[in-house]
Amino acid sequence: DIVMTQTPLSSPVTLGQPASISCRSSQSLIHSNGNTYLSWLQQRPGQPPRLLIHQMSNRVSGVSDRFSGSGAGTEFTLKISRVEAEDVGVYYCMQAIQFPYIFGQGTKLEIK
Amino acid sequence: EVQLVESGGGLVKPGGSLRLSCAASGFTFSDTWMSWVRQAPGKGLEWVARIKSKTNGGTTDYPAPLKGRFTISRDDSENTLYLQMNSLETDDTAVYYCTTDHFHWGQGTLVTVSS
């Protein structure tokens, strides 16, 4: 199975400041069709997960443009340009190129 | 609007069985690959099972540790997804989410395995 490693596991951020979460995969997530199958999900306290970004950089409709995804091959980043109170929660990266899909350990975003 | 509503969770003794259901609406269920994902209390997310659409063969996939105990199935005439869980263990205690292959998620149903 592909191993997904996220850093940091906890990220205290000041409101209005940027935040960044890194994710590394043990294998390339680039499909033969050229797409990179890395997703980012947000889980607010007491809520189910919510997909934010798929195929590394495609933001889901309705997701704030403060969220952006980037990366290449096996190294990926989720950036939040200006953290708001509603962004508090746990963020997961997930590989969707090979079953079983595997999630990273999660990064807890909290307000300083 | 996509809606996924899970049901069937509850308390079960180790070694017991449970069947979860997920009622889907707001999209073409029969064309959609569906999955179950679980989350143990205070822990991360774990993929449990996936079923492809019938047009893609309707095949099922499971992580190796769960193969043989869990069975995912679908009823396209009822827009319903199922998860049959047998020989349940305490480590199976979790919230079980129904998902359209990670794009849309239900609210989850809690399964507690305890004597």
mmCIF file of C-alpha atoms in Angstrom:
data_model
loop_
_atom_site.group_PDB
_atom_site.id
_atom_site.type_symbol
_atom_site.label_atom_id
_atom_site.label_comp_id
_atom_site.label_asym_id
_atom_site.label_seq_id
_atom_site.Cartn_x
_atom_site.Cartn_y
_atom_site.Cartn_z
ATOM 1 C CA ASP A 1 0.000 0.000 0.000
ATOM 2 C CA ILE A 2 1.042 3.567 -0.617
ATOM 3 C CA VAL A 3 2.097 5.393 2.553
ATOM 4 C CA MET A 4 1.000 9.017 3.019
ATOM 5 C CA THR A 5 2.932 11.210 5.449
ATOM 6 C CA GLN A 6 1.702 14.630 6.528
ATOM 7 C CA THR A 7 3.595 17.409 8.275
ATOM 8 C CA PRO A 8 3.065 19.069 10.623
ATOM 9 C CA LEU A 9 0.562 17.052 12.665
ATOM 10 C CA SER A 10 -0.490 20.207 14.475
ATOM 11 C CA SER A 11 -0.471 23.770 13.207
ATOM 12 C CA PRO A 12 -1.360 26.730 15.436
ATOM 13 C CA VAL A 13 -2.048 29.738 13.216
ATOM 14 C CA THR A 14 -2.978 33.359 13.846
ATOM 15 C CA LEU A 15 -6.232 34.531 12.269
ATOM 16 C CA GLY A 16 -5.587 36.244 8.957
ATOM 17 C CA GLN A 17 -2.195 34.610 8.520
ATOM 18 C CA PRO A 18 -1.353 31.936 5.941
ATOM 19 C CA ALA A 19 -1.052 28.242 6.701
ATOM 20 C CA SER A 20 0.630 25.426 4.842
ATOM 21 C CA ILE A 21 0.383 21.629 5.172
ATOM 22 C CA SER A 22 2.722 19.202 3.458
ATOM 23 C CA CYS A 23 2.038 15.667 2.315
ATOM 24 C CA ARG A 24 4.417 13.092 0.919
ATOM 25 C CA SER A 25 3.504 9.834 -0.803
ATOM 26 C CA SER A 26 5.710 6.732 -0.918
ATOM 27 C CA GLN A 27 4.991 6.330 -4.642
ATOM 28 C CA SER A 28 4.240 8.665 -7.513
ATOM 29 C CA LEU A 29 0.581 9.640 -7.759
ATOM 30 C CA ILE A 30 0.835 10.547 -11.434
ATOM 31 C CA HIS A 31 -1.503 8.419 -13.538
ATOM 32 C CA SER A 32 -0.725 7.400 -17.100
ATOM 33 C CA ASN A 33 -3.428 9.858 -18.156
ATOM 34 C CA GLY A 34 -1.309 12.707 -16.800
ATOM 35 C CA ASN A 35 -3.512 13.482 -13.791
ATOM 36 C CA THR A 36 -2.137 13.424 -10.258
ATOM 37 C CA TYR A 37 -4.521 11.657 -7.909
ATOM 38 C CA LEU A 38 -3.985 13.514 -4.650
ATOM 39 C CA SER A 39 -6.917 14.975 -2.742
ATOM 40 C CA TRP A 40 -7.258 17.200 0.298
ATOM 41 C CA LEU A 41 -10.156 16.893 2.724
ATOM 42 C CA GLN A 42 -11.229 19.025 5.668
ATOM 43 C CA GLN A 43 -12.965 17.669 8.748
ATOM 44 C CA ARG A 44 -14.413 20.273 11.066
ATOM 45 C CA PRO A 45 -15.093 19.220 14.674
ATOM 46 C CA GLY A 46 -18.071 16.872 14.860
ATOM 47 C CA GLN A 47 -18.555 16.861 11.098
ATOM 48 C CA PRO A 48 -17.928 14.349 8.317
ATOM 49 C CA PRO A 49 -14.995 14.916 5.981
ATOM 50 C CA ARG A 50 -15.451 17.379 3.151
ATOM 51 C CA LEU A 51 -13.521 17.272 -0.110
ATOM 52 C CA LEU A 52 -11.658 20.522 -0.793
ATOM 53 C CA ILE A 53 -9.287 19.698 -3.637
ATOM 54 C CA HIS A 54 -8.938 16.764 -5.998
ATOM 55 C CA GLN A 55 -6.345 15.826 -8.615
ATOM 56 C CA MET A 56 -3.796 17.871 -6.655
ATOM 57 C CA SER A 57 -4.992 21.356 -7.566
ATOM 58 C CA ASN A 58 -8.667 21.268 -8.597
ATOM 59 C CA ARG A 59 -10.742 23.107 -6.043
ATOM 60 C CA VAL A 60 -14.247 21.699 -5.520
ATOM 61 C CA SER A 61 -17.142 24.003 -6.396
ATOM 62 C CA GLY A 62 -18.123 26.098 -3.394
ATOM 63 C CA VAL A 63 -14.739 25.848 -1.672
ATOM 64 C CA SER A 64 -13.160 29.192 -0.812
ATOM 65 C CA ASP A 65 -10.396 30.356 -3.143
ATOM 66 C CA ARG A 66 -8.283 30.842 -0.016
ATOM 67 C CA PHE A 67 -7.518 27.125 -0.389
ATOM 68 C CA SER A 68 -5.058 25.975 -3.008
ATOM 69 C CA GLY A 69 -3.252 22.736 -3.752
ATOM 70 C CA SER A 70 0.064 22.224 -5.481
ATOM 71 C CA GLY A 71 2.877 19.743 -5.817
ATOM 72 C CA ALA A 72 4.579 17.272 -8.068
ATOM 73 C CA GLY A 73 4.991 13.518 -8.115
ATOM 74 C CA THR A 74 5.284 12.626 -4.453
ATOM 75 C CA GLU A 75 5.376 15.982 -2.646
ATOM 76 C CA PHE A 76 2.244 18.048 -2.169
ATOM 77 C CA THR A 77 1.118 21.171 -0.348
ATOM 78 C CA LEU A 78 -2.190 22.603 0.793
ATOM 79 C CA LYS A 79 -2.106 26.352 1.358
ATOM 80 C CA ILE A 80 -4.644 28.537 3.095
ATOM 81 C CA SER A 81 -3.943 32.137 2.149
ATOM 82 C CA ARG A 82 -5.614 33.769 5.174
ATOM 83 C CA VAL A 83 -6.873 31.555 7.975
ATOM 84 C CA GLU A 84 -10.380 32.201 9.249
ATOM 85 C CA ALA A 85 -12.050 30.821 12.364
ATOM 86 C CA GLU A 86 -14.176 28.418 10.268
ATOM 87 C CA ASP A 87 -10.993 26.716 8.990
ATOM 88 C CA VAL A 88 -10.376 25.040 12.347
ATOM 89 C CA GLY A 89 -10.353 21.274 12.024
ATOM 90 C CA VAL A 90 -8.276 18.382 10.745
ATOM 91 C CA TYR A 91 -6.947 18.280 7.205
ATOM 92 C CA TYR A 92 -6.170 15.032 5.414
ATOM 93 C CA CYS A 93 -4.342 14.325 2.210
ATOM 94 C CA MET A 94 -5.410 11.188 0.381
ATOM 95 C CA GLN A 95 -4.069 9.213 -2.556
ATOM 96 C CA ALA A 96 -6.712 8.113 -5.051
ATOM 97 C CA ILE A 97 -4.528 6.438 -7.646
ATOM 98 C CA GLN A 98 -4.533 2.928 -6.241
ATOM 99 C CA PHE A 99 -6.944 1.011 -4.028
ATOM 100 C CA PRO A 100 -6.996 0.974 -1.053
ATOM 101 C CA TYR A 101 -7.073 4.747 -1.051
ATOM 102 C CA ILE A 102 -4.922 5.865 1.860
ATOM 103 C CA PHE A 103 -5.200 8.974 3.985
ATOM 104 C CA GLY A 104 -2.430 10.854 5.708
ATOM 105 C CA GLN A 105 -2.469 10.960 9.507
ATOM 106 C CA GLY A 106 -4.208 14.330 9.523
ATOM 107 C CA THR A 107 -3.044 17.822 10.451
ATOM 108 C CA LYS A 108 -4.924 19.641 13.182
ATOM 109 C CA LEU A 109 -5.305 23.330 12.384
ATOM 110 C CA GLU A 110 -6.010 25.492 15.401
ATOM 111 C CA ILE A 111 -6.075 29.177 16.125
ATOM 112 C CA LYS A 112 -3.294 30.642 18.258
ATOM 113 C CA GLU B 1 -28.494 18.268 -3.885
ATOM 114 C CA VAL B 2 -26.525 15.103 -3.130
ATOM 115 C CA GLN B 3 -27.718 13.364 0.030
ATOM 116 C CA LEU B 4 -26.277 10.274 1.660
ATOM 117 C CA VAL B 5 -28.002 8.980 4.774
ATOM 118 C CA GLU B 6 -26.469 6.093 6.674
ATOM 119 C CA SER B 7 -28.340 3.840 9.078
ATOM 120 C CA GLY B 8 -27.972 0.519 10.832
ATOM 121 C CA GLY B 9 -25.254 1.331 13.346
ATOM 122 C CA GLY B 10 -25.475 0.352 16.983
ATOM 123 C CA LEU B 11 -24.001 -1.765 19.743
ATOM 124 C CA VAL B 12 -22.981 -5.317 18.895
ATOM 125 C CA LYS B 13 -21.006 -7.960 20.771
ATOM 126 C CA PRO B 14 -17.648 -9.208 19.526
ATOM 127 C CA GLY B 15 -18.206 -11.923 16.938
ATOM 128 C CA GLY B 16 -21.553 -10.467 15.964
ATOM 129 C CA SER B 17 -22.818 -9.089 12.658
ATOM 130 C CA LEU B 18 -24.349 -5.843 11.482
ATOM 131 C CA ARG B 19 -25.609 -4.501 8.173
ATOM 132 C CA LEU B 20 -25.269 -0.826 7.386
ATOM 133 C CA SER B 21 -27.345 0.973 4.768
ATOM 134 C CA CYS B 22 -26.844 4.219 2.903
ATOM 135 C CA ALA B 23 -29.789 5.851 1.138
ATOM 136 C CA ALA B 24 -28.631 8.028 -1.733
ATOM 137 C CA SER B 25 -30.398 10.818 -3.611
ATOM 138 C CA GLY B 26 -29.647 13.840 -5.755
ATOM 139 C CA PHE B 27 -27.439 12.074 -8.302
ATOM 140 C CA THR B 28 -27.443 9.095 -10.654
ATOM 141 C CA PHE B 29 -26.633 6.405 -8.123
ATOM 142 C CA SER B 30 -26.333 3.601 -10.658
ATOM 143 C CA ASP B 31 -23.529 5.422 -12.502
ATOM 144 C CA THR B 32 -21.533 6.190 -9.351
ATOM 145 C CA TRP B 33 -18.743 4.245 -7.653
ATOM 146 C CA MET B 34 -19.545 4.089 -3.959
ATOM 147 C CA SER B 35 -17.490 3.419 -0.859
ATOM 148 C CA TRP B 36 -17.504 3.024 2.899
ATOM 149 C CA VAL B 37 -14.886 4.788 5.020
ATOM 150 C CA ARG B 38 -14.581 4.501 8.776
ATOM 151 C CA GLN B 39 -13.123 6.555 11.595
ATOM 152 C CA ALA B 40 -12.352 5.055 14.990
ATOM 153 C CA PRO B 41 -12.938 7.395 17.955
ATOM 154 C CA GLY B 42 -10.294 10.125 17.957
ATOM 155 C CA LYS B 43 -8.462 8.534 15.023
ATOM 156 C CA GLY B 44 -7.963 9.098 11.304
ATOM 157 C CA LEU B 45 -9.839 7.884 8.245
ATOM 158 C CA GLU B 46 -9.658 4.358 6.845
ATOM 159 C CA TRP B 47 -11.093 3.090 3.579
ATOM 160 C CA VAL B 48 -13.259 0.024 4.184
ATOM 161 C CA ALA B 49 -14.727 -1.017 0.828
ATOM 162 C CA ARG B 50 -15.514 0.193 -2.672
ATOM 163 C CA ILE B 51 -17.988 -0.945 -5.291
ATOM 164 C CA LYS B 52 -17.882 0.147 -8.897
ATOM 165 C CA SER B 53 -20.912 0.952 -11.004
ATOM 166 C CA LYS B 54 -22.468 -1.943 -12.927
ATOM 167 C CA THR B 55 -21.293 -0.376 -16.189
ATOM 168 C CA ASN B 56 -17.768 -0.717 -14.813
ATOM 169 C CA GLY B 57 -18.361 -4.326 -13.816
ATOM 170 C CA GLY B 58 -19.824 -3.744 -10.341
ATOM 171 C CA THR B 59 -16.651 -5.188 -8.845
ATOM 172 C CA THR B 60 -15.766 -4.774 -5.189
ATOM 173 C CA ASP B 61 -12.491 -3.955 -3.485
ATOM 174 C CA TYR B 62 -11.373 -4.230 0.138
ATOM 175 C CA PRO B 63 -8.163 -3.541 2.010
ATOM 176 C CA ALA B 64 -6.450 -6.867 2.711
ATOM 177 C CA PRO B 65 -7.086 -6.879 6.496
ATOM 178 C CA LEU B 66 -10.866 -6.580 6.001
ATOM 179 C CA LYS B 67 -11.301 -8.977 3.119
ATOM 180 C CA GLY B 68 -13.556 -11.872 4.045
ATOM 181 C CA ARG B 69 -15.332 -10.174 6.962
ATOM 182 C CA PHE B 70 -16.919 -7.189 5.213
ATOM 183 C CA THR B 71 -19.095 -7.251 2.080
ATOM 184 C CA ILE B 72 -20.187 -4.161 0.170
ATOM 185 C CA SER B 73 -23.188 -4.337 -2.148
ATOM 186 C CA ARG B 74 -25.615 -2.028 -3.897
ATOM 187 C CA ASP B 75 -29.237 -1.988 -4.987
ATOM 188 C CA ASP B 76 -29.470 0.422 -7.893
ATOM 189 C CA SER B 77 -33.269 0.042 -8.045
ATOM 190 C CA GLU B 78 -33.471 1.399 -4.470
ATOM 191 C CA ASN B 79 -30.498 3.806 -4.668
ATOM 192 C CA THR B 80 -29.070 2.112 -1.616
ATOM 193 C CA LEU B 81 -25.584 1.018 -0.630
ATOM 194 C CA TYR B 82 -24.949 -1.689 1.955
ATOM 195 C CA LEU B 83 -22.128 -2.935 4.132
ATOM 196 C CA GLN B 84 -22.464 -6.373 5.699
ATOM 197 C CA MET B 85 -20.034 -6.757 8.587
ATOM 198 C CA ASN B 86 -19.402 -10.174 10.124
ATOM 199 C CA SER B 87 -17.162 -11.495 12.907
ATOM 200 C CA LEU B 88 -16.956 -8.013 14.338
ATOM 201 C CA GLU B 89 -14.041 -7.121 16.599
ATOM 202 C CA THR B 90 -13.615 -4.335 19.142
ATOM 203 C CA ASP B 91 -11.219 -2.617 16.695
ATOM 204 C CA ASP B 92 -14.133 -2.255 14.262
ATOM 205 C CA THR B 93 -15.683 0.332 16.590
ATOM 206 C CA ALA B 94 -15.945 3.479 14.483
ATOM 207 C CA VAL B 95 -18.169 5.916 12.684
ATOM 208 C CA TYR B 96 -18.872 4.473 9.245
ATOM 209 C CA TYR B 97 -19.310 6.956 6.407
ATOM 210 C CA CYS B 98 -20.889 6.354 3.036
ATOM 211 C CA THR B 99 -19.173 8.303 0.261
ATOM 212 C CA THR B 100 -19.372 8.762 -3.498
ATOM 213 C CA ASP B 101 -15.742 7.747 -3.876
ATOM 214 C CA HIS B 102 -14.707 10.615 -1.565
ATOM 215 C CA PHE B 103 -16.509 13.473 -3.314
ATOM 216 C CA HIS B 104 -19.677 13.535 -1.190
ATOM 217 C CA TRP B 105 -20.069 12.177 2.331
ATOM 218 C CA GLY B 106 -22.918 11.187 4.606
ATOM 219 C CA GLN B 107 -23.065 12.124 8.288
ATOM 220 C CA GLY B 108 -21.996 8.650 9.356
ATOM 221 C CA THR B 109 -23.389 5.920 11.594
ATOM 222 C CA LEU B 110 -21.687 4.762 14.786
ATOM 223 C CA VAL B 111 -20.849 1.099 15.243
ATOM 224 C CA THR B 112 -19.757 0.038 18.709
ATOM 225 C CA VAL B 113 -18.386 -3.454 19.232
ATOM 226 C CA SER B 114 -18.269 -4.270 22.911
ATOM 227 C CA SER B 115 -19.239 -7.029 25.315
#
